[in-house]
Every structure is written in structure tokens, then in C-alpha cells.
Amino acid sequence: MAKLKHNIAISESGFVFDAGTGDSFSLNATGLEIVQLIQAGKDFPAIFQRLTEKYEVDPESFERYYYDFVATLKQMNLIEQDGED
């Protein structure tokens, strides 16, 4: 399960700040929703269910986009490296 690092601050507008590095990023509304669900401890099946019910997206596309997004979060050092999804 993906897990955000403890020193990450996220605003309601999608501004992400990494206190450890001083880096900041901006997320769109969907990215913010996914990050908030990850931060709340939700795993992929729970996130998948919630977002595929809320948005018109086919399951295969969502899964691909989700794992690409999580990989990007890992590259930005926002997620613990031992997280599987």
C-alpha cells in the first residue's frame, strides 16, 4: 500500500510541500483526491472503487493512470519507497 511520507503537507487547493527538501508541487483536483485517499490510509481497491464510481473511466485506464501517478509521486520522493501501490 502506498504511504505518504510524514513530512508532506497538502493544502485544500492541491499545493504539496515537502518540508524535508523544501520542494513544492501542484496537483489537479483528481490528483489531490487520490493523494488525500492515500494519506487517509486507503489501499488501491478502495481508491479504485471510489473513483471509478465517481468518474467515467474504464477500470483498465484507471489502474494504469493510478500506478503511473503513484510512480511519479515516488520519483518526487513524496511516497515511502516500500509502498506497493
Coordinates of C-alpha atoms in Angstrom, one line a residue:
M1 CA 0.0 0.0 0.0
A2 CA 1.3 3.5 -0.9
K3 CA 2.0 5.7 2.1
L4 CA 2.9 9.4 2.0
K5 CA 6.0 10.5 3.9
H6 CA 5.3 12.1 7.2
N7 CA 6.8 15.5 6.4
I8 CA 4.4 16.2 3.4
A9 CA 1.9 19.0 3.8
I10 CA -1.0 19.2 1.4
S11 CA -3.4 22.2 1.1
E12 CA -7.0 22.0 0.1
S13 CA -6.1 23.7 -3.2
G14 CA -3.6 20.9 -4.2
F15 CA -0.4 22.6 -3.2
V16 CA 2.0 19.9 -1.9
F17 CA 5.0 20.9 0.2
D18 CA 7.8 18.6 1.2
A19 CA 9.3 20.0 4.5
G20 CA 12.3 17.7 4.2
T21 CA 13.5 19.0 0.9
G22 CA 11.7 22.4 0.5
D23 CA 10.2 21.1 -2.8
S24 CA 6.7 22.1 -3.7
F25 CA 4.2 20.7 -6.3
S26 CA 0.7 21.4 -7.5
L27 CA -1.9 18.7 -8.1
N28 CA -5.1 18.9 -10.1
A29 CA -8.4 18.0 -8.4
T30 CA -8.2 14.3 -9.2
G31 CA -4.6 14.0 -8.1
L32 CA -5.4 15.8 -4.9
E33 CA -8.3 13.4 -4.3
I34 CA -6.0 10.4 -4.8
V35 CA -3.3 11.8 -2.5
Q36 CA -5.9 12.6 0.2
L37 CA -7.2 9.0 0.0
I38 CA -3.6 7.6 0.2
Q39 CA -3.0 9.9 3.2
A40 CA -6.2 8.6 4.8
G41 CA -4.7 5.1 4.5
K42 CA -6.9 3.8 1.7
D43 CA -5.4 1.0 -0.4
F44 CA -5.7 0.6 -4.2
P45 CA -9.1 -1.4 -4.1
A46 CA -10.7 1.3 -2.0
I47 CA -9.4 4.2 -4.2
F48 CA -10.3 2.3 -7.3
Q49 CA -13.9 1.7 -6.2
R50 CA -14.4 5.3 -5.1
L51 CA -13.0 7.0 -8.1
T52 CA -14.4 4.6 -10.8
E53 CA -17.9 5.1 -9.2
K54 CA -17.4 8.9 -9.1
Y55 CA -15.8 9.4 -12.6
E56 CA -16.5 8.0 -16.0
V57 CA -13.3 6.0 -16.5
D58 CA -12.8 2.4 -17.6
P59 CA -11.2 0.2 -15.0
E60 CA -8.1 -0.7 -17.1
S61 CA -7.4 3.0 -17.8
F62 CA -7.8 4.0 -14.1
E63 CA -5.5 1.3 -13.0
R64 CA -2.8 2.3 -15.4
Y65 CA -3.2 6.0 -14.6
Y66 CA -3.2 5.3 -10.9
Y67 CA 0.1 3.3 -10.9
D68 CA 1.7 5.9 -13.2
F69 CA 0.7 8.6 -10.8
V70 CA 2.0 6.7 -7.8
A71 CA 5.3 6.1 -9.6
T72 CA 5.5 9.9 -10.2
L73 CA 4.9 10.5 -6.5
K74 CA 7.7 8.1 -5.7
Q75 CA 10.0 9.9 -8.1
M76 CA 9.2 13.1 -6.4
N77 CA 10.1 11.4 -3.0
L78 CA 6.6 12.0 -1.7
I79 CA 5.8 8.3 -1.0
E80 CA 7.6 5.8 1.0
Q81 CA 9.7 3.6 -1.3
D82 CA 8.4 0.4 0.3
G83 CA 4.8 1.1 -0.8
E84 CA 3.5 -1.4 -3.3
D85 CA 0.7 0.8 -4.7

